[in-house]
Tab-separated table of C-alpha atoms in Angstrom:
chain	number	residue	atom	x	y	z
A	185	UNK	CA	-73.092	111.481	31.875
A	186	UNK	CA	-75.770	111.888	29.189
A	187	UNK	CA	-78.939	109.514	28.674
A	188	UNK	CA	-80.687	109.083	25.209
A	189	UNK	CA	-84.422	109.558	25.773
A	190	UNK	CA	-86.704	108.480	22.663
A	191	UNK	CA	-88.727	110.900	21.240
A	192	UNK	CA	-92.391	110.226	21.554
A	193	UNK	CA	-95.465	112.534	20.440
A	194	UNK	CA	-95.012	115.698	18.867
A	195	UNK	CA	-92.889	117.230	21.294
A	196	UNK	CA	-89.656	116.594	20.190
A	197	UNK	CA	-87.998	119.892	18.644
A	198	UNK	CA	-87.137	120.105	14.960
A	199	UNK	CA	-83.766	119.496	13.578
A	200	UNK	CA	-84.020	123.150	12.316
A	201	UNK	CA	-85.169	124.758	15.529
A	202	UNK	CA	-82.652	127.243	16.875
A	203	UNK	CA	-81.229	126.325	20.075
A	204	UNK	CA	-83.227	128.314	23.291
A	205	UNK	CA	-79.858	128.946	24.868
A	206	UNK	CA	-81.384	127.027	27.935
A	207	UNK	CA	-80.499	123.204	29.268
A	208	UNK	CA	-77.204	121.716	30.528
A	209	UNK	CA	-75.412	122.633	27.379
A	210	UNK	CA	-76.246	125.990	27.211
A	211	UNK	CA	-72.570	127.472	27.143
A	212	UNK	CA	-71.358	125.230	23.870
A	213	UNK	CA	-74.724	125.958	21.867
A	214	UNK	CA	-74.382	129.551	22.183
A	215	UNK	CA	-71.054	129.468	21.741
A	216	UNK	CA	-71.921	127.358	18.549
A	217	UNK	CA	-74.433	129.915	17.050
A	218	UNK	CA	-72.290	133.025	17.679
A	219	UNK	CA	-69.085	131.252	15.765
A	220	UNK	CA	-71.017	130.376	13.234
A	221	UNK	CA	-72.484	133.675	12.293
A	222	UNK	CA	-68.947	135.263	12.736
A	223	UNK	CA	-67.501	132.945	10.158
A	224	UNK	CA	-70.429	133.766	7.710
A	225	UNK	CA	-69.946	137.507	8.273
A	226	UNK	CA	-66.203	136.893	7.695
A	227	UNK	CA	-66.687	135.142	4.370
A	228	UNK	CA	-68.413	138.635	3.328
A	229	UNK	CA	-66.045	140.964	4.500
A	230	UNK	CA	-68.177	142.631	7.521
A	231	UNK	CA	-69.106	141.621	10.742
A	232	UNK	CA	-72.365	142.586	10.535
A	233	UNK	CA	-75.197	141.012	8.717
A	234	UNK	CA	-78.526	142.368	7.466
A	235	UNK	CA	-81.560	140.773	6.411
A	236	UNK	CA	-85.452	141.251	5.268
A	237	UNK	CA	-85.897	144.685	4.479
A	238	UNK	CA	-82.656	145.386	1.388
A	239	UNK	CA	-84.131	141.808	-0.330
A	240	UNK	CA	-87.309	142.297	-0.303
A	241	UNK	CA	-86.842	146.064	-2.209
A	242	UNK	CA	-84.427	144.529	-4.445
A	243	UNK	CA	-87.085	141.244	-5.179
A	244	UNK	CA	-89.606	144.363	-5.440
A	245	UNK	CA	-87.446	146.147	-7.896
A	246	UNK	CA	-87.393	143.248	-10.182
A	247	UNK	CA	-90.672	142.468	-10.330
A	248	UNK	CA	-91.218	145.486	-11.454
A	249	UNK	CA	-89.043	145.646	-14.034
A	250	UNK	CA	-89.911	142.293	-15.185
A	251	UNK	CA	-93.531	143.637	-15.197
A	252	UNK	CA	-92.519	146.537	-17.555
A	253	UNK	CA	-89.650	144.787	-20.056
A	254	UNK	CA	-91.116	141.752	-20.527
A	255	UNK	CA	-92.580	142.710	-23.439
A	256	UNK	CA	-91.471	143.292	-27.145
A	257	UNK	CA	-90.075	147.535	-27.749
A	258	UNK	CA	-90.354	148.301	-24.022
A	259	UNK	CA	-87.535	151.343	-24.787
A	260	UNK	CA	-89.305	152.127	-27.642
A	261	UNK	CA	-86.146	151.346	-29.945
A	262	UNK	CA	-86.784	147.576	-30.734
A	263	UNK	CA	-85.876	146.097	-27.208
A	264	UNK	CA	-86.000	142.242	-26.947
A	265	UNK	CA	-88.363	141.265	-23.911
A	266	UNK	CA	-86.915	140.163	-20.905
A	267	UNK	CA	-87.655	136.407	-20.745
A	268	UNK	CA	-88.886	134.644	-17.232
A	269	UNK	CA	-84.960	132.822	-17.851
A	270	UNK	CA	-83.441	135.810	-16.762
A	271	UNK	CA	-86.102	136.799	-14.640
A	272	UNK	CA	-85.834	133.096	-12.527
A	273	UNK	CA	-81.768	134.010	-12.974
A	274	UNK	CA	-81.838	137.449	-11.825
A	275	UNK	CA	-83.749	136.337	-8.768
A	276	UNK	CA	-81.198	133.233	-7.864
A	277	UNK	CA	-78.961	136.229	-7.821
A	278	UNK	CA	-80.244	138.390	-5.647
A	279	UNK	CA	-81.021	135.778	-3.041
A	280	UNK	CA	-76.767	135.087	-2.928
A	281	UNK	CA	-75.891	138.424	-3.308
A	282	UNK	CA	-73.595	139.391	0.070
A	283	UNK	CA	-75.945	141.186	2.490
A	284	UNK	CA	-73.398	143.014	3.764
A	285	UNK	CA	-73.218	145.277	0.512
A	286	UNK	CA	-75.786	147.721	-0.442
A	287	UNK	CA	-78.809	146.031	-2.923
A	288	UNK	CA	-77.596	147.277	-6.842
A	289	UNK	CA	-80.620	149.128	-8.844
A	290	UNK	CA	-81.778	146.627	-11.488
A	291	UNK	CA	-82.510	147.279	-14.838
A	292	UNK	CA	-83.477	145.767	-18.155
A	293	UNK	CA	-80.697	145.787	-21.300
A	294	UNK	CA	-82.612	145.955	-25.042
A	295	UNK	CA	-80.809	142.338	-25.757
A	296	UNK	CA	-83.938	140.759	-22.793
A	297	UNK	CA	-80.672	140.181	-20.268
A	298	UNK	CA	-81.545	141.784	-16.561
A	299	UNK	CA	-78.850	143.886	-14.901
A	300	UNK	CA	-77.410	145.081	-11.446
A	301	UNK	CA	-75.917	148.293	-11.501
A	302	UNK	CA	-73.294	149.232	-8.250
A	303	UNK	CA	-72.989	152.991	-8.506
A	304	UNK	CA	-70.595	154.269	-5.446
A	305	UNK	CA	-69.879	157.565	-7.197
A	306	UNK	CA	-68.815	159.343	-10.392
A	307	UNK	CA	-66.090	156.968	-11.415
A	308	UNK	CA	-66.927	154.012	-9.445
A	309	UNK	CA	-69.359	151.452	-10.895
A	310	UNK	CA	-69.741	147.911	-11.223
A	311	UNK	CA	-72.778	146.143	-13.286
A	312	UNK	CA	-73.230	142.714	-14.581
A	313	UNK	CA	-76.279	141.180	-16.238
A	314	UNK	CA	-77.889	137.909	-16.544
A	315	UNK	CA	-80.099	136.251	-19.591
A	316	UNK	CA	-81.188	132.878	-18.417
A	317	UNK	CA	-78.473	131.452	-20.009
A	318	UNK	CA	-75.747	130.733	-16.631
A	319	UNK	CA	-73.418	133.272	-17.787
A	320	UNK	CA	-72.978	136.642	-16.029
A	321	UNK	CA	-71.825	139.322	-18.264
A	322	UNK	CA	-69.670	142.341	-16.117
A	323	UNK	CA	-67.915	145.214	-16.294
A	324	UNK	CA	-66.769	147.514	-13.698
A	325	UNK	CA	-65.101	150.909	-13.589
A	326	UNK	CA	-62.575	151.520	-10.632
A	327	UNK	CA	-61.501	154.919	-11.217
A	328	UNK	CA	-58.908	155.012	-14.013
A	329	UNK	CA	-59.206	151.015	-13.532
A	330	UNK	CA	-61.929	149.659	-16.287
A	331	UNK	CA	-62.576	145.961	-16.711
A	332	UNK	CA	-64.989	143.731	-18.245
A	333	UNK	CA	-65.218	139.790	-18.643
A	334	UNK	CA	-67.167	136.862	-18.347
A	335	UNK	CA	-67.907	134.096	-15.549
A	336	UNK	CA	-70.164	131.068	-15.837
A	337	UNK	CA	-72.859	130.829	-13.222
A	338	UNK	CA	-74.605	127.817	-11.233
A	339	UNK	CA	-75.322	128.026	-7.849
A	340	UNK	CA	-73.163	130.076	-6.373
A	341	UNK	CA	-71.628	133.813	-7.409
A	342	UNK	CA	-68.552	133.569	-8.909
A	343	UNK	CA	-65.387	134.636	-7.169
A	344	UNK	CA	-64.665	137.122	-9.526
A	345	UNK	CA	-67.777	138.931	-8.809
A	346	UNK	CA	-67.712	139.149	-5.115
A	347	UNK	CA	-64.012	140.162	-5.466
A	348	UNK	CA	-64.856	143.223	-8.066
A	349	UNK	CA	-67.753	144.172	-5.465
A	350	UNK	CA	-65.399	143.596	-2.887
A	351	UNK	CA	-63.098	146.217	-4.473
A	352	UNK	CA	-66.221	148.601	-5.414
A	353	UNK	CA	-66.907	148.333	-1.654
A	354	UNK	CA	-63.269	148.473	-0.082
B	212	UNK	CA	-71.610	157.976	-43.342
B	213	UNK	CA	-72.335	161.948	-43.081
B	214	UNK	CA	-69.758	164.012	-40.605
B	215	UNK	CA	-70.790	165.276	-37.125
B	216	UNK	CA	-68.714	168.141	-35.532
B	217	UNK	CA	-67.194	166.653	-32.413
B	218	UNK	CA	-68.487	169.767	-30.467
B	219	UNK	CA	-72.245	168.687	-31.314
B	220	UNK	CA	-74.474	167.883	-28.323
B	221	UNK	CA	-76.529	164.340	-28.679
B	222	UNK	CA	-79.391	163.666	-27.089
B	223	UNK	CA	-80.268	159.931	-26.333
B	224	UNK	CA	-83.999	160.200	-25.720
B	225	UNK	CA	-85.550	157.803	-22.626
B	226	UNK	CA	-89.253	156.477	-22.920
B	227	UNK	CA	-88.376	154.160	-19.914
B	228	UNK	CA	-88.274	154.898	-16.555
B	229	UNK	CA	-85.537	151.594	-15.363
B	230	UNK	CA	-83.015	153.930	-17.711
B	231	UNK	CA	-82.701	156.646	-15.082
B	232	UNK	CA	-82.339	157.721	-11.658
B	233	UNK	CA	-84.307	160.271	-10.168
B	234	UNK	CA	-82.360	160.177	-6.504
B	235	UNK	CA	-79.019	161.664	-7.778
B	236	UNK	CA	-80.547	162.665	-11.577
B	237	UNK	CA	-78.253	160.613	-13.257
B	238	UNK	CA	-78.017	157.959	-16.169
B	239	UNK	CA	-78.202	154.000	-16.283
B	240	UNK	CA	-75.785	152.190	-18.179
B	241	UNK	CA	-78.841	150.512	-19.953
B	242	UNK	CA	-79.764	154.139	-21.218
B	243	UNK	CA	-76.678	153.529	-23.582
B	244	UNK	CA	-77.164	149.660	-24.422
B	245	UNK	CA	-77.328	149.570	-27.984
B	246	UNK	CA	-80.115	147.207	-29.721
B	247	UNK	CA	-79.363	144.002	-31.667
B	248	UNK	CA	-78.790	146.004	-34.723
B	249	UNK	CA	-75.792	147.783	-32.694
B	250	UNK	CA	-77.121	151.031	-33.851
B	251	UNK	CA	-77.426	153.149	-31.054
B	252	UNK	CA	-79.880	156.144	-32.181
B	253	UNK	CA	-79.097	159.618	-30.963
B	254	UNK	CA	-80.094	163.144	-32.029
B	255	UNK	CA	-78.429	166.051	-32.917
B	256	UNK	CA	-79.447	169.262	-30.979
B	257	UNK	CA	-77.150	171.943	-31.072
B	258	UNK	CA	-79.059	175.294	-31.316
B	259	UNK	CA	-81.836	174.109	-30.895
B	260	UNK	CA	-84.323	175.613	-28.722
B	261	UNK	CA	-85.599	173.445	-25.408
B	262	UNK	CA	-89.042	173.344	-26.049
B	263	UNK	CA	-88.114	172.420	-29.993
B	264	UNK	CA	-85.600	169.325	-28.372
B	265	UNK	CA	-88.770	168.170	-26.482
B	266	UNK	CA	-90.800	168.257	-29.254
B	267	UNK	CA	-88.513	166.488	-31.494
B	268	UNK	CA	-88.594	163.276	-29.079
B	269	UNK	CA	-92.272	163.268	-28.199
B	270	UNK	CA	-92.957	162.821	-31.944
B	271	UNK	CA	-90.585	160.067	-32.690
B	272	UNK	CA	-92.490	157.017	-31.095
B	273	UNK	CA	-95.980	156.338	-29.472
B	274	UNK	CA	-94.514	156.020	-26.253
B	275	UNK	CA	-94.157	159.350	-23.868
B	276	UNK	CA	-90.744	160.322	-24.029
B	277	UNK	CA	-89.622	160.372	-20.438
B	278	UNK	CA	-86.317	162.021	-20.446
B	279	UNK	CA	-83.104	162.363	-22.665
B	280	UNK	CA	-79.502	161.592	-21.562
B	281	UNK	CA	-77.494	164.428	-23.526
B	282	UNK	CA	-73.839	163.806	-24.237
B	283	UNK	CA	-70.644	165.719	-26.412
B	284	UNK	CA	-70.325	164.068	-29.743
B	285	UNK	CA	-66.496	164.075	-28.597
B	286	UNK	CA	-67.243	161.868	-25.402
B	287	UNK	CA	-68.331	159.364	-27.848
B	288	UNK	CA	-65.722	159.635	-29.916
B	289	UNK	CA	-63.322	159.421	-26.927
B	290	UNK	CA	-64.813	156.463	-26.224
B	291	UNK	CA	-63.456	154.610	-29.120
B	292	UNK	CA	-67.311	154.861	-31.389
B	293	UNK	CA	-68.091	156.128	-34.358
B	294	UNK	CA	-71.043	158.255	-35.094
B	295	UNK	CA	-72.937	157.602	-38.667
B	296	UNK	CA	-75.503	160.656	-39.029
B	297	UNK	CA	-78.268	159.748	-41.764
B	298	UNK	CA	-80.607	162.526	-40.850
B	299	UNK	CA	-83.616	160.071	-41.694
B	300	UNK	CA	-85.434	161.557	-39.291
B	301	UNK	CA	-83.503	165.000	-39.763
B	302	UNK	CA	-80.646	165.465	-37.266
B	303	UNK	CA	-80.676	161.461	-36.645
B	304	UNK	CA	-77.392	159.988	-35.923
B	305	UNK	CA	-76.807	156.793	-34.871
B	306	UNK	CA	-73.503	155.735	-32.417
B	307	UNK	CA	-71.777	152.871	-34.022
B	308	UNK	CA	-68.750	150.606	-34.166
B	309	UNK	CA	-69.214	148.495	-30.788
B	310	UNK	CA	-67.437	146.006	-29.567
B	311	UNK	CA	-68.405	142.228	-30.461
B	312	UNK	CA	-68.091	140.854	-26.587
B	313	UNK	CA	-71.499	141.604	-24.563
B	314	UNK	CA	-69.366	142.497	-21.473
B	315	UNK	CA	-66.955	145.090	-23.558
B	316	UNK	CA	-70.266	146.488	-24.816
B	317	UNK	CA	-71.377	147.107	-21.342
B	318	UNK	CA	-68.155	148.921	-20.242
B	319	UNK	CA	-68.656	151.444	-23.243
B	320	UNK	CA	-72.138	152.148	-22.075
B	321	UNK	CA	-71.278	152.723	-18.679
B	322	UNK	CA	-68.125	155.482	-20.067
B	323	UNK	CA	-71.085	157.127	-22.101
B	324	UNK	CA	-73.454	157.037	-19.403
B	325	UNK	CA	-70.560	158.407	-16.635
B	326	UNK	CA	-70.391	161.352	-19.229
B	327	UNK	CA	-74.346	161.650	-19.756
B	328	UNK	CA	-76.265	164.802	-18.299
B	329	UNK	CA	-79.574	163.645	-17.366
B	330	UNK	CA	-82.912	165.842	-18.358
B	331	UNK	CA	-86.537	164.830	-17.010
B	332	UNK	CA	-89.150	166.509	-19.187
């Protein structure tokens, strides 16, 4: 039997708090927390997940490119300047890029677009770039396998792009 | 359009340092991007001497000339491009007939780059 106690003060935990394994329920909440991270490993293809450290190199990585290319002729050959678009979109993608994959080096393109280069190898290479504009541009090569296309991009990566890194990756 | 010999080494010259990698010495994709003006510009350098290949970069722009990704005039050609030499500067050339889609574009950059041997001056 379970009793609803109101909540006075400050003391009552936050609806984001992670459960302290302790209490009557404490089987079912762990139980809880450990499906749900196996089902969001699953969705990426790994059971394990890493965060902090890969992120914050790859956020690093762009602002430092952004601090170089975001100016007119940064390759010396007539290069448009990256815009903060593709800057604000290259960052949205890096935050939902699958942890479970290594972080891509970023680079600028003379056309102002930002891209993320997958190199597993002579032969094995996936990149796609971004301008601000919700369109990823990629193309991959898979060994004698080349493609290249086009996905539009909100909020979440496209299925076609996990799947190519997916294959990079496999 | 003058000729180039499809045995004639190019050199793509790099005066930024988000077009290469130093951990396995090899060449971005973006080193190959071609401008707006799909005009890629390359340099011929075939006998020449290193020192003289060096030179020839470092006096072509203001910026320091990092690097140069040098590739077989018949790589590019295998990769379905043309090469246009004007010699304005002398032994210019510039790698031409891209696709129009941006993501095709990218594909034949990566080929070129895949072929690329990466020097750091």
């Amino acid at each position: 039997m379970s009793i609803a106690v109101p909540c006075i003060g400050f003391d009552c935990p936050s609806f984001l708090t992670m459960p302290s394994g302790e209490g009557t329920d404490q089987g079912s909440s762990k139980k809880i927390v450990s499906d749900i991270r196996r089902v969001i490993a699953k969705m990426w293809g790994s059971e394990s997940i890493t965060f902090g450290r890969p992120l914050d190199d790859a956020l690093a990585s762009l602002v430092d490119v952004y601090k170089e290319c975001s100016r007119s002729d940064w390759d010396a050959y007539g290069a448009v300047a990256v815009s903060s678009d593709a800057y604000e979109e290259a960052k949205k993608i890096i935050n939902l890029l699958p942890s479970s994959i290594q972080m891509p080096d970023i680079v600028a393109e003379p056309t102002g677009e930002i891209g993320f280069e997958w190199r597993r190898g002579r032969g094995q290479i996936f990149v796609f770039s971004v301008g601000g504009k919700h369109r990823i541009n990629y193309a991959g090569i898979f060994g004698g396998n080349k493609i290249h296309g086009s996905e539009y991009f909100e909020e979440t990566l496209p299925m076609a792009i996990i799947e190519h890194l997916r294959r990079l990756y496999s | 359009m003058c000729q180039v010999d499809a045995t004639e080494i190019l050199a793509r010259y790099i005066f930024s340092k988000n077009q290469y990698r130093p951990s396995d010495h090899t060449v971005k994709y973006s080193a190959f991007m071609p401008p707006i003006n799909k005009r890629l510009s390359v340099f011929q350098i075939t006998g020449l001497a290193e020192e003289e290949i060096w030179v020839m970069g470092g006096a072509l722009r203001a910026q320091s000339v990092l690097g140069r990704a040098d590739i077989k005039a018949n790589e590019v050609i295998a990769a379905e491009l043309m090469l246009a030499a004007d010699d304005n500067p002398p032994r210019h050339v510039n790698i031409v007939g891209w696709p129009e889609e941006t993501s095709a574009i990218k594909l034949k950059a990566m080929e070129l780059a895949e072929k690329a041997q990466l020097s750091l001056k």
